[in-house]
Amino acid sequence: MQQAPISKYYASSTDIHEIKTSGQSRAEWIFNLEDADKDYFAIIHEMEWIIPQLKKMLSMRASICYAVVSSTVPFQVTHIDGENYFLLIERNAFYNLLTLSFRIHTLPKFSEHLGSSQIPIESSCEGLFLLDIIKKFLANPINPQEAFAATKSSVVYQSAFLFIMAHEIAHISHGHLIFQGSEDFKQFALDEEDKNLTFRTLEMDADSSATTNVFAMMEHLIGVGLDQWAKTMDVDKLAAISFLRAQYITGIYTALIFSDACAKSFLPVKHPISYARFLTSLRLLTVVLYKDIGEEESKMPETLRQSLVDAFIELSGGIEHLGHPMASNMMELPPNNSEPIYHYDALGEAIGLAQLEPLYSRWSRIRPLLEKYQLGGTLAPATAAPY
């Protein structure tokens, strides 16, 4: 007799019925535990450790369950009643993220920075935009078993998935969902533009929370399993720490690139623009690494950005082809009407960060109100004049 699957956090049949009838879910189908365990066990395997770890780390006072779904939305969090929340994971989105993570982990000219072997790319990416290369990777997924043999690690994909789940859980722990259904929210939604500014601010907060939570959790896991990691990777402990740190930072970048590739618009109204999201994570990683680890380690986020961009330049044939601000945030037009010059510099970063200034000001108004809806975690301090 086949043993029934065991899960502490999968949505019950009653939960699934409530999600379906609530009108909040955009899922076309919600799988019960038995079907999910049979066909999508990898999702269950990840969620069963992510939820308790994040709940413990954030001291959360909410019930969080999850379900595997077929949906037009990759990842979604819903609030049914009281303090009951559900994370909905689109089955194909998870496996797309997994294979993309392993593809980036084994990229020629980049995998060496992660302590891994490379797996050649069989088809040409000459002249393609960065996001078109990503979409090509998604359409022609790498074999995960082959990739795992080359990487001896799943940290990149676990970090990428953890970032996305931590982002969604931040909407719960920081009280975003309760706030959006409250009377307080109305003063931040005077018209469509005002409401979208508020949504972008909450998304920025979720990105910030996700970045710091991935850092905290992955540094903890590296410390706990260091002896085994060093043995598996066949390197000394210091090298293992450096490689694993590079891998989880790459995972965060992968999650952001994946979100870009899935986005319907490169200029969303309810989320910060993609480059602002990337800079939020890069800057936060730089700060927390400097504060908690050291000055030399704080250089790693920028070094990895450049190394990853170099790998994509190798594939596309030139930085001018990539068309993504993570690769080139500035373009110069020489006076002699020759070809534009693309590069990445501090001025371009400053322009990108300026996109966040209105969000910092809106955060200064929202933050005091969120305290009464907060269910865990720590709200970022307000640093700008309220708007």
mmCIF file of C-alpha atoms in Angstrom:
data_model
loop_
_atom_site.group_PDB
_atom_site.id
_atom_site.type_symbol
_atom_site.label_atom_id
_atom_site.label_comp_id
_atom_site.label_asym_id
_atom_site.label_seq_id
_atom_site.Cartn_x
_atom_site.Cartn_y
_atom_site.Cartn_z
ATOM 1 C CA MET A 1 0.000 0.000 0.000
ATOM 2 C CA GLN A 2 1.435 3.363 -1.039
ATOM 3 C CA GLN A 3 2.130 5.721 1.842
ATOM 4 C CA ALA A 4 0.316 9.064 1.742
ATOM 5 C CA PRO A 5 2.627 12.060 1.239
ATOM 6 C CA ILE A 6 3.533 13.998 4.373
ATOM 7 C CA SER A 7 3.651 17.785 4.445
ATOM 8 C CA LYS A 8 3.372 20.268 7.284
ATOM 9 C CA TYR A 9 2.657 23.274 5.098
ATOM 10 C CA TYR A 10 0.764 22.155 1.994
ATOM 11 C CA ALA A 11 -2.751 23.581 1.696
ATOM 12 C CA SER A 12 -5.510 21.204 2.785
ATOM 13 C CA SER A 13 -8.498 20.310 0.602
ATOM 14 C CA THR A 14 -10.547 22.821 2.605
ATOM 15 C CA ASP A 15 -7.886 25.483 2.076
ATOM 16 C CA ILE A 16 -7.825 24.808 -1.660
ATOM 17 C CA HIS A 17 -11.603 25.160 -1.855
ATOM 18 C CA GLU A 18 -11.433 28.498 0.006
ATOM 19 C CA ILE A 19 -8.675 29.766 -2.275
ATOM 20 C CA LYS A 20 -10.710 28.835 -5.347
ATOM 21 C CA THR A 21 -13.894 30.501 -4.094
ATOM 22 C CA SER A 22 -12.231 33.615 -2.631
ATOM 23 C CA GLY A 23 -11.740 35.243 -6.027
ATOM 24 C CA GLN A 24 -8.226 36.345 -5.008
ATOM 25 C CA SER A 25 -6.306 33.629 -6.824
ATOM 26 C CA ARG A 26 -5.424 33.845 -10.511
ATOM 27 C CA ALA A 27 -4.736 30.120 -10.634
ATOM 28 C CA GLU A 28 -6.499 28.098 -13.300
ATOM 29 C CA TRP A 29 -5.955 24.898 -11.341
ATOM 30 C CA ILE A 30 -4.747 24.099 -7.810
ATOM 31 C CA PHE A 31 -3.200 20.677 -7.238
ATOM 32 C CA ASN A 32 -3.947 18.701 -4.095
ATOM 33 C CA LEU A 33 -1.034 17.328 -2.090
ATOM 34 C CA GLU A 34 -1.191 13.829 -3.574
ATOM 35 C CA ASP A 35 -0.974 15.064 -7.175
ATOM 36 C CA ALA A 36 1.653 17.679 -6.352
ATOM 37 C CA ASP A 37 3.786 15.116 -4.529
ATOM 38 C CA LYS A 38 3.590 12.758 -7.500
ATOM 39 C CA ASP A 39 4.490 15.240 -10.241
ATOM 40 C CA TYR A 40 6.126 18.241 -8.533
ATOM 41 C CA PHE A 41 8.000 16.817 -5.575
ATOM 42 C CA ALA A 42 10.919 19.244 -6.014
ATOM 43 C CA ILE A 43 8.615 22.162 -5.171
ATOM 44 C CA ILE A 44 7.398 20.426 -2.017
ATOM 45 C CA HIS A 45 10.981 19.596 -1.044
ATOM 46 C CA GLU A 46 12.002 23.274 -1.198
ATOM 47 C CA MET A 47 8.884 24.752 0.400
ATOM 48 C CA GLU A 48 8.987 22.399 3.385
ATOM 49 C CA TRP A 49 12.282 23.925 4.543
ATOM 50 C CA ILE A 50 11.856 27.486 3.291
ATOM 51 C CA ILE A 51 8.605 28.260 5.138
ATOM 52 C CA PRO A 52 9.726 27.145 8.627
ATOM 53 C CA GLN A 53 13.161 28.733 8.234
ATOM 54 C CA LEU A 54 11.732 32.101 7.191
ATOM 55 C CA LYS A 55 8.977 31.996 9.817
ATOM 56 C CA LYS A 56 11.538 31.316 12.532
ATOM 57 C CA MET A 57 13.982 33.941 11.311
ATOM 58 C CA LEU A 58 11.242 36.586 11.031
ATOM 59 C CA SER A 59 9.420 35.564 14.248
ATOM 60 C CA MET A 60 6.196 35.496 12.255
ATOM 61 C CA ARG A 61 2.744 35.418 13.825
ATOM 62 C CA ALA A 62 0.922 34.141 10.755
ATOM 63 C CA SER A 63 -0.067 30.769 9.335
ATOM 64 C CA ILE A 64 1.550 30.197 5.932
ATOM 65 C CA CYS A 65 0.717 27.308 3.622
ATOM 66 C CA TYR A 66 1.407 26.771 -0.059
ATOM 67 C CA ALA A 67 0.085 24.980 -3.112
ATOM 68 C CA VAL A 68 1.298 24.092 -6.582
ATOM 69 C CA VAL A 69 -0.868 25.665 -9.265
ATOM 70 C CA SER A 70 -1.321 26.116 -12.977
ATOM 71 C CA SER A 71 -1.571 29.869 -13.422
ATOM 72 C CA THR A 72 -0.850 32.906 -15.560
ATOM 73 C CA VAL A 73 1.083 34.329 -12.570
ATOM 74 C CA PRO A 74 4.433 32.705 -11.667
ATOM 75 C CA PHE A 75 4.195 33.292 -7.914
ATOM 76 C CA GLN A 76 1.392 34.766 -5.829
ATOM 77 C CA VAL A 77 0.479 35.257 -2.171
ATOM 78 C CA THR A 78 -3.173 35.336 -1.085
ATOM 79 C CA HIS A 79 -4.857 36.274 2.188
ATOM 80 C CA ILE A 80 -8.061 34.371 2.908
ATOM 81 C CA ASP A 81 -9.034 35.358 6.449
ATOM 82 C CA GLY A 82 -7.489 36.250 9.778
ATOM 83 C CA GLU A 83 -3.801 35.397 9.750
ATOM 84 C CA ASN A 84 -4.033 32.609 7.155
ATOM 85 C CA TYR A 85 -1.912 33.127 4.041
ATOM 86 C CA PHE A 86 -1.137 30.972 1.034
ATOM 87 C CA LEU A 87 1.790 30.976 -1.384
ATOM 88 C CA LEU A 88 0.846 29.769 -4.860
ATOM 89 C CA ILE A 89 3.724 28.388 -6.934
ATOM 90 C CA GLU A 90 3.155 27.986 -10.654
ATOM 91 C CA ARG A 91 4.495 24.566 -11.619
ATOM 92 C CA ASN A 92 6.232 25.608 -14.850
ATOM 93 C CA ALA A 93 7.633 28.812 -13.347
ATOM 94 C CA PHE A 94 9.436 26.828 -10.657
ATOM 95 C CA TYR A 95 11.086 24.465 -13.120
ATOM 96 C CA ASN A 96 11.916 27.317 -15.492
ATOM 97 C CA LEU A 97 13.665 29.090 -12.620
ATOM 98 C CA LEU A 98 15.466 25.874 -11.674
ATOM 99 C CA THR A 99 16.824 25.190 -15.166
ATOM 100 C CA LEU A 100 17.734 28.853 -15.729
ATOM 101 C CA SER A 101 19.657 28.878 -12.449
ATOM 102 C CA PHE A 102 21.657 25.811 -13.466
ATOM 103 C CA ARG A 103 22.252 27.275 -16.946
ATOM 104 C CA ILE A 104 23.684 30.478 -15.447
ATOM 105 C CA HIS A 105 25.610 28.448 -12.850
ATOM 106 C CA THR A 106 27.406 26.592 -15.668
ATOM 107 C CA LEU A 107 27.843 29.486 -18.137
ATOM 108 C CA PRO A 108 31.174 29.462 -19.986
ATOM 109 C CA LYS A 109 33.423 32.304 -18.768
ATOM 110 C CA PHE A 110 31.361 32.569 -15.554
ATOM 111 C CA SER A 111 31.124 29.172 -13.854
ATOM 112 C CA GLU A 112 34.749 29.382 -12.702
ATOM 113 C CA HIS A 113 33.786 32.270 -10.397
ATOM 114 C CA LEU A 114 31.335 29.894 -8.687
ATOM 115 C CA GLY A 115 33.771 27.004 -8.350
ATOM 116 C CA SER A 116 31.921 24.944 -10.965
ATOM 117 C CA SER A 117 32.568 23.323 -14.316
ATOM 118 C CA GLN A 118 31.115 24.915 -17.434
ATOM 119 C CA ILE A 119 28.617 23.365 -19.829
ATOM 120 C CA PRO A 120 28.942 24.691 -23.402
ATOM 121 C CA ILE A 121 26.002 26.368 -25.117
ATOM 122 C CA GLU A 122 25.255 24.481 -28.298
ATOM 123 C CA SER A 123 23.289 27.121 -30.244
ATOM 124 C CA SER A 124 24.400 30.621 -31.230
ATOM 125 C CA CYS A 125 23.296 33.685 -29.255
ATOM 126 C CA GLU A 126 25.134 36.112 -31.544
ATOM 127 C CA GLY A 127 23.547 39.576 -31.596
ATOM 128 C CA LEU A 128 20.799 38.754 -29.081
ATOM 129 C CA PHE A 129 19.577 41.019 -26.281
ATOM 130 C CA LEU A 130 20.341 39.740 -22.782
ATOM 131 C CA LEU A 131 16.681 38.961 -22.095
ATOM 132 C CA ASP A 132 16.359 37.202 -25.454
ATOM 133 C CA ILE A 133 19.278 34.997 -24.435
ATOM 134 C CA ILE A 134 17.453 34.244 -21.176
ATOM 135 C CA LYS A 135 14.272 33.378 -23.075
ATOM 136 C CA LYS A 136 16.313 31.110 -25.336
ATOM 137 C CA PHE A 137 17.687 29.359 -22.253
ATOM 138 C CA LEU A 138 14.130 28.922 -20.949
ATOM 139 C CA ALA A 139 12.896 27.542 -24.270
ATOM 140 C CA ASN A 140 15.816 25.082 -24.431
ATOM 141 C CA PRO A 141 16.332 24.087 -20.793
ATOM 142 C CA ILE A 142 19.531 22.541 -19.553
ATOM 143 C CA ASN A 143 19.401 19.016 -18.142
ATOM 144 C CA PRO A 144 19.309 19.525 -14.340
ATOM 145 C CA GLN A 145 21.024 16.179 -13.627
ATOM 146 C CA GLU A 146 23.907 17.010 -15.963
ATOM 147 C CA ALA A 147 24.141 20.510 -14.494
ATOM 148 C CA PHE A 148 24.157 19.268 -10.904
ATOM 149 C CA ALA A 149 27.012 16.914 -11.736
ATOM 150 C CA ALA A 150 28.961 19.929 -13.039
ATOM 151 C CA THR A 151 28.113 22.262 -10.156
ATOM 152 C CA LYS A 152 28.030 19.839 -7.195
ATOM 153 C CA SER A 153 25.730 22.436 -5.667
ATOM 154 C CA SER A 154 22.155 23.673 -5.910
ATOM 155 C CA VAL A 155 22.837 26.943 -4.078
ATOM 156 C CA VAL A 156 22.222 29.215 -7.094
ATOM 157 C CA TYR A 157 18.751 27.835 -7.746
ATOM 158 C CA GLN A 158 17.891 27.558 -4.036
ATOM 159 C CA SER A 159 18.938 31.168 -3.509
ATOM 160 C CA ALA A 160 16.920 32.312 -6.538
ATOM 161 C CA PHE A 161 13.796 30.510 -5.336
ATOM 162 C CA LEU A 162 14.372 31.622 -1.744
ATOM 163 C CA PHE A 163 14.604 35.250 -2.913
ATOM 164 C CA ILE A 164 11.235 35.015 -4.659
ATOM 165 C CA MET A 165 9.556 33.286 -1.709
ATOM 166 C CA ALA A 166 11.111 35.742 0.764
ATOM 167 C CA HIS A 167 9.772 38.586 -1.395
ATOM 168 C CA GLU A 168 6.246 37.154 -1.266
ATOM 169 C CA ILE A 169 6.471 36.420 2.461
ATOM 170 C CA ALA A 170 7.620 40.006 3.089
ATOM 171 C CA HIS A 171 4.204 41.130 1.840
ATOM 172 C CA ILE A 172 2.797 39.078 4.737
ATOM 173 C CA SER A 173 5.327 39.785 7.489
ATOM 174 C CA HIS A 174 5.467 43.531 6.834
ATOM 175 C CA GLY A 175 1.685 43.836 6.799
ATOM 176 C CA HIS A 176 1.375 44.903 3.157
ATOM 177 C CA LEU A 177 -1.692 42.777 2.427
ATOM 178 C CA ILE A 178 -3.602 43.843 5.536
ATOM 179 C CA PHE A 179 -2.625 47.454 4.873
ATOM 180 C CA GLN A 180 -3.985 47.313 1.313
ATOM 181 C CA GLY A 181 -7.381 46.252 2.647
ATOM 182 C CA SER A 182 -7.489 48.889 5.390
ATOM 183 C CA GLU A 183 -8.937 52.378 5.640
ATOM 184 C CA ASP A 184 -5.382 53.693 6.000
ATOM 185 C CA PHE A 185 -4.592 52.650 2.437
ATOM 186 C CA LYS A 186 -7.103 55.092 0.949
ATOM 187 C CA GLN A 187 -4.939 58.132 1.712
ATOM 188 C CA PHE A 188 -2.179 56.551 -0.410
ATOM 189 C CA ALA A 189 -4.461 55.788 -3.346
ATOM 190 C CA LEU A 190 -6.028 59.155 -4.167
ATOM 191 C CA ASP A 191 -5.856 58.358 -7.882
ATOM 192 C CA GLU A 192 -4.338 55.646 -10.072
ATOM 193 C CA GLU A 193 -0.919 57.292 -10.182
ATOM 194 C CA ASP A 194 -0.852 57.749 -6.410
ATOM 195 C CA LYS A 195 -1.917 54.140 -5.822
ATOM 196 C CA ASN A 196 0.730 52.793 -8.192
ATOM 197 C CA LEU A 197 3.405 54.804 -6.378
ATOM 198 C CA THR A 198 2.314 53.074 -3.178
ATOM 199 C CA PHE A 199 2.412 49.651 -4.830
ATOM 200 C CA ARG A 200 5.927 50.314 -6.144
ATOM 201 C CA THR A 201 7.008 51.333 -2.654
ATOM 202 C CA LEU A 202 5.701 48.116 -1.119
ATOM 203 C CA GLU A 203 7.429 46.091 -3.835
ATOM 204 C CA MET A 204 10.703 47.893 -3.121
ATOM 205 C CA ASP A 205 10.321 47.003 0.551
ATOM 206 C CA ALA A 206 9.685 43.355 -0.342
ATOM 207 C CA ASP A 207 12.819 43.289 -2.533
ATOM 208 C CA SER A 208 14.887 44.789 0.280
ATOM 209 C CA SER A 209 13.560 42.276 2.776
ATOM 210 C CA ALA A 210 14.135 39.367 0.392
ATOM 211 C CA THR A 211 17.741 40.410 -0.225
ATOM 212 C CA THR A 212 18.668 40.678 3.445
ATOM 213 C CA ASN A 213 16.830 37.451 4.293
ATOM 214 C CA VAL A 214 18.643 35.484 1.585
ATOM 215 C CA PHE A 215 21.927 36.887 2.886
ATOM 216 C CA ALA A 216 21.134 35.945 6.496
ATOM 217 C CA MET A 217 19.805 32.477 5.738
ATOM 218 C CA MET A 218 22.462 31.463 3.221
ATOM 219 C CA GLU A 219 25.315 32.685 5.413
ATOM 220 C CA HIS A 220 23.828 30.601 8.235
ATOM 221 C CA LEU A 221 23.506 27.502 6.043
ATOM 222 C CA ILE A 222 27.049 27.920 4.725
ATOM 223 C CA GLY A 223 28.342 27.999 8.288
ATOM 224 C CA VAL A 224 26.320 24.983 9.396
ATOM 225 C CA GLY A 225 27.304 22.792 6.442
ATOM 226 C CA LEU A 226 30.783 24.111 5.680
ATOM 227 C CA ASP A 227 32.692 20.876 6.318
ATOM 228 C CA GLN A 228 30.449 18.924 3.963
ATOM 229 C CA TRP A 229 30.458 21.690 1.336
ATOM 230 C CA ALA A 230 34.266 21.815 1.290
ATOM 231 C CA LYS A 231 34.441 18.022 0.958
ATOM 232 C CA THR A 232 31.854 17.917 -1.847
ATOM 233 C CA MET A 233 33.508 20.747 -3.788
ATOM 234 C CA ASP A 234 36.997 19.355 -3.070
ATOM 235 C CA VAL A 235 38.356 22.717 -1.914
ATOM 236 C CA ASP A 236 39.520 24.155 1.392
ATOM 237 C CA LYS A 237 37.020 25.855 3.694
ATOM 238 C CA LEU A 238 37.956 29.426 2.765
ATOM 239 C CA ALA A 239 37.520 28.675 -0.932
ATOM 240 C CA ALA A 240 34.208 26.922 -0.242
ATOM 241 C CA ILE A 241 32.886 29.963 1.632
ATOM 242 C CA SER A 242 33.871 32.284 -1.222
ATOM 243 C CA PHE A 243 32.347 30.065 -3.918
ATOM 244 C CA LEU A 244 29.099 29.505 -1.989
ATOM 245 C CA ARG A 245 28.771 33.217 -1.279
ATOM 246 C CA ALA A 246 29.233 33.940 -4.978
ATOM 247 C CA GLN A 247 26.585 31.323 -5.742
ATOM 248 C CA TYR A 248 23.862 32.787 -3.525
ATOM 249 C CA ILE A 249 24.535 36.306 -4.825
ATOM 250 C CA THR A 250 24.252 34.914 -8.356
ATOM 251 C CA GLY A 251 20.969 33.309 -7.299
ATOM 252 C CA ILE A 252 19.547 36.713 -6.366
ATOM 253 C CA TYR A 253 20.638 38.128 -9.729
ATOM 254 C CA THR A 254 19.091 35.112 -11.470
ATOM 255 C CA ALA A 255 15.752 35.681 -9.725
ATOM 256 C CA LEU A 256 15.722 39.314 -10.860
ATOM 257 C CA ILE A 257 16.683 38.447 -14.446
ATOM 258 C CA PHE A 258 14.022 35.720 -14.475
ATOM 259 C CA SER A 259 11.428 38.254 -13.295
ATOM 260 C CA ASP A 260 12.506 40.578 -16.119
ATOM 261 C CA ALA A 261 12.108 37.808 -18.670
ATOM 262 C CA CYS A 262 8.612 36.978 -17.374
ATOM 263 C CA ALA A 263 7.468 40.613 -17.211
ATOM 264 C CA LYS A 264 4.890 41.841 -19.696
ATOM 265 C CA SER A 265 6.383 45.340 -19.683
ATOM 266 C CA PHE A 266 9.888 46.677 -19.117
ATOM 267 C CA LEU A 267 8.260 49.779 -17.593
ATOM 268 C CA PRO A 268 5.790 48.368 -15.038
ATOM 269 C CA VAL A 269 3.535 50.767 -13.140
ATOM 270 C CA LYS A 270 3.139 48.685 -9.958
ATOM 271 C CA HIS A 271 6.769 47.599 -9.576
ATOM 272 C CA PRO A 272 10.036 49.575 -9.629
ATOM 273 C CA ILE A 273 11.764 49.391 -13.013
ATOM 274 C CA SER A 274 14.001 46.337 -13.319
ATOM 275 C CA TYR A 275 17.275 48.254 -12.987
ATOM 276 C CA ALA A 276 16.082 49.929 -9.786
ATOM 277 C CA ARG A 277 15.201 46.483 -8.410
ATOM 278 C CA PHE A 278 18.650 45.205 -9.335
ATOM 279 C CA LEU A 279 20.368 48.193 -7.716
ATOM 280 C CA THR A 280 18.317 47.714 -4.544
ATOM 281 C CA SER A 281 19.714 44.203 -4.145
ATOM 282 C CA LEU A 282 23.253 45.059 -5.260
ATOM 283 C CA ARG A 283 23.535 47.991 -2.871
ATOM 284 C CA LEU A 284 22.025 46.088 0.070
ATOM 285 C CA LEU A 285 24.308 43.112 -0.499
ATOM 286 C CA THR A 286 27.299 45.437 -0.594
ATOM 287 C CA VAL A 287 26.265 47.048 2.701
ATOM 288 C CA VAL A 288 25.490 43.862 4.643
ATOM 289 C CA LEU A 289 28.625 42.099 3.406
ATOM 290 C CA TYR A 290 30.746 45.096 4.443
ATOM 291 C CA LYS A 291 29.038 45.335 7.828
ATOM 292 C CA ASP A 292 28.916 41.638 8.744
ATOM 293 C CA ILE A 293 31.752 40.020 6.760
ATOM 294 C CA GLY A 294 34.369 42.548 5.636
ATOM 295 C CA GLU A 295 35.465 45.157 3.109
ATOM 296 C CA GLU A 296 36.966 42.724 0.601
ATOM 297 C CA GLU A 297 33.823 40.570 0.541
ATOM 298 C CA SER A 298 31.649 43.663 -0.001
ATOM 299 C CA LYS A 299 33.197 44.014 -3.472
ATOM 300 C CA MET A 300 31.804 40.648 -4.565
ATOM 301 C CA PRO A 301 28.320 41.806 -5.743
ATOM 302 C CA GLU A 302 29.815 44.259 -8.249
ATOM 303 C CA THR A 303 32.577 41.855 -9.298
ATOM 304 C CA LEU A 304 29.991 39.152 -10.001
ATOM 305 C CA ARG A 305 27.804 41.585 -11.941
ATOM 306 C CA GLN A 306 30.721 42.409 -14.207
ATOM 307 C CA SER A 307 31.727 38.758 -14.587
ATOM 308 C CA LEU A 308 28.171 37.728 -15.458
ATOM 309 C CA VAL A 309 27.890 40.563 -17.968
ATOM 310 C CA ASP A 310 31.216 39.518 -19.524
ATOM 311 C CA ALA A 311 29.804 36.012 -20.004
ATOM 312 C CA PHE A 312 26.749 37.414 -21.792
ATOM 313 C CA ILE A 313 28.956 39.698 -23.900
ATOM 314 C CA GLU A 314 30.880 36.595 -24.969
ATOM 315 C CA LEU A 315 27.607 34.988 -26.055
ATOM 316 C CA SER A 316 26.091 38.014 -27.788
ATOM 317 C CA GLY A 317 29.232 39.390 -29.390
ATOM 318 C CA GLY A 318 29.333 42.823 -27.751
ATOM 319 C CA ILE A 319 27.969 44.906 -24.917
ATOM 320 C CA GLU A 320 26.043 46.996 -27.455
ATOM 321 C CA HIS A 321 23.824 43.992 -28.229
ATOM 322 C CA LEU A 322 22.676 43.202 -24.688
ATOM 323 C CA GLY A 323 20.263 46.109 -24.206
ATOM 324 C CA HIS A 324 19.981 45.728 -20.444
ATOM 325 C CA PRO A 325 21.023 48.300 -17.799
ATOM 326 C CA MET A 326 22.630 45.590 -15.688
ATOM 327 C CA ALA A 327 25.179 45.362 -18.516
ATOM 328 C CA SER A 328 25.355 48.980 -19.723
ATOM 329 C CA ASN A 329 23.657 51.831 -17.895
ATOM 330 C CA MET A 330 25.058 54.623 -20.067
ATOM 331 C CA MET A 331 25.186 55.357 -23.789
ATOM 332 C CA GLU A 332 27.344 58.059 -25.370
ATOM 333 C CA LEU A 333 26.842 59.498 -28.854
ATOM 334 C CA PRO A 334 30.231 60.629 -30.224
ATOM 335 C CA PRO A 335 30.226 63.966 -32.102
ATOM 336 C CA ASN A 336 31.456 62.364 -35.328
ATOM 337 C CA ASN A 337 28.191 60.404 -35.747
ATOM 338 C CA SER A 338 29.930 57.061 -35.276
ATOM 339 C CA GLU A 339 28.339 54.130 -33.437
ATOM 340 C CA PRO A 340 27.083 54.767 -29.860
ATOM 341 C CA ILE A 341 29.400 53.758 -27.034
ATOM 342 C CA TYR A 342 27.847 51.643 -24.263
ATOM 343 C CA HIS A 343 29.349 51.276 -20.803
ATOM 344 C CA TYR A 344 28.559 50.888 -17.104
ATOM 345 C CA ASP A 345 29.537 53.544 -14.581
ATOM 346 C CA ALA A 346 28.636 55.305 -11.328
ATOM 347 C CA LEU A 347 26.687 58.073 -13.091
ATOM 348 C CA GLY A 348 24.390 55.478 -14.632
ATOM 349 C CA GLU A 349 23.891 53.943 -11.192
ATOM 350 C CA ALA A 350 23.002 57.352 -9.776
ATOM 351 C CA ILE A 351 20.396 57.835 -12.509
ATOM 352 C CA GLY A 352 18.963 54.400 -11.752
ATOM 353 C CA LEU A 353 18.859 55.046 -8.018
ATOM 354 C CA ALA A 354 17.043 58.332 -8.650
ATOM 355 C CA GLN A 355 14.074 56.204 -9.738
ATOM 356 C CA LEU A 356 13.791 55.080 -6.119
ATOM 357 C CA GLU A 357 13.767 58.526 -4.498
ATOM 358 C CA PRO A 358 9.955 58.997 -4.678
ATOM 359 C CA LEU A 359 9.574 55.513 -3.193
ATOM 360 C CA TYR A 360 11.801 56.375 -0.235
ATOM 361 C CA SER A 361 9.624 59.416 0.431
ATOM 362 C CA ARG A 362 6.424 57.411 0.185
ATOM 363 C CA TRP A 363 7.954 54.808 2.508
ATOM 364 C CA SER A 364 8.481 57.491 5.150
ATOM 365 C CA ARG A 365 4.707 58.046 5.215
ATOM 366 C CA ILE A 366 3.694 54.397 5.017
ATOM 367 C CA ARG A 367 6.108 52.896 7.513
ATOM 368 C CA PRO A 368 4.527 54.207 10.766
ATOM 369 C CA LEU A 369 1.151 52.806 9.699
ATOM 370 C CA LEU A 370 2.560 49.414 8.731
ATOM 371 C CA GLU A 371 3.765 48.853 12.288
ATOM 372 C CA LYS A 372 0.239 48.030 13.467
ATOM 373 C CA TYR A 373 -0.258 45.520 10.636
ATOM 374 C CA GLN A 374 3.192 43.941 10.928
ATOM 375 C CA LEU A 375 3.266 40.170 11.531
ATOM 376 C CA GLY A 376 7.021 39.705 11.810
ATOM 377 C CA GLY A 377 10.368 40.805 10.467
ATOM 378 C CA THR A 378 11.885 44.273 10.720
ATOM 379 C CA LEU A 379 10.702 47.325 8.810
ATOM 380 C CA ALA A 380 13.438 49.359 7.158
ATOM 381 C CA PRO A 381 13.996 52.806 8.688
ATOM 382 C CA ALA A 382 12.527 55.889 7.026
ATOM 383 C CA THR A 383 15.316 58.080 5.656
ATOM 384 C CA ALA A 384 13.611 60.574 3.315
ATOM 385 C CA ALA A 385 11.160 63.438 3.661
ATOM 386 C CA PRO A 386 7.596 62.011 3.631
ATOM 387 C CA TYR A 387 5.573 62.240 0.420
#
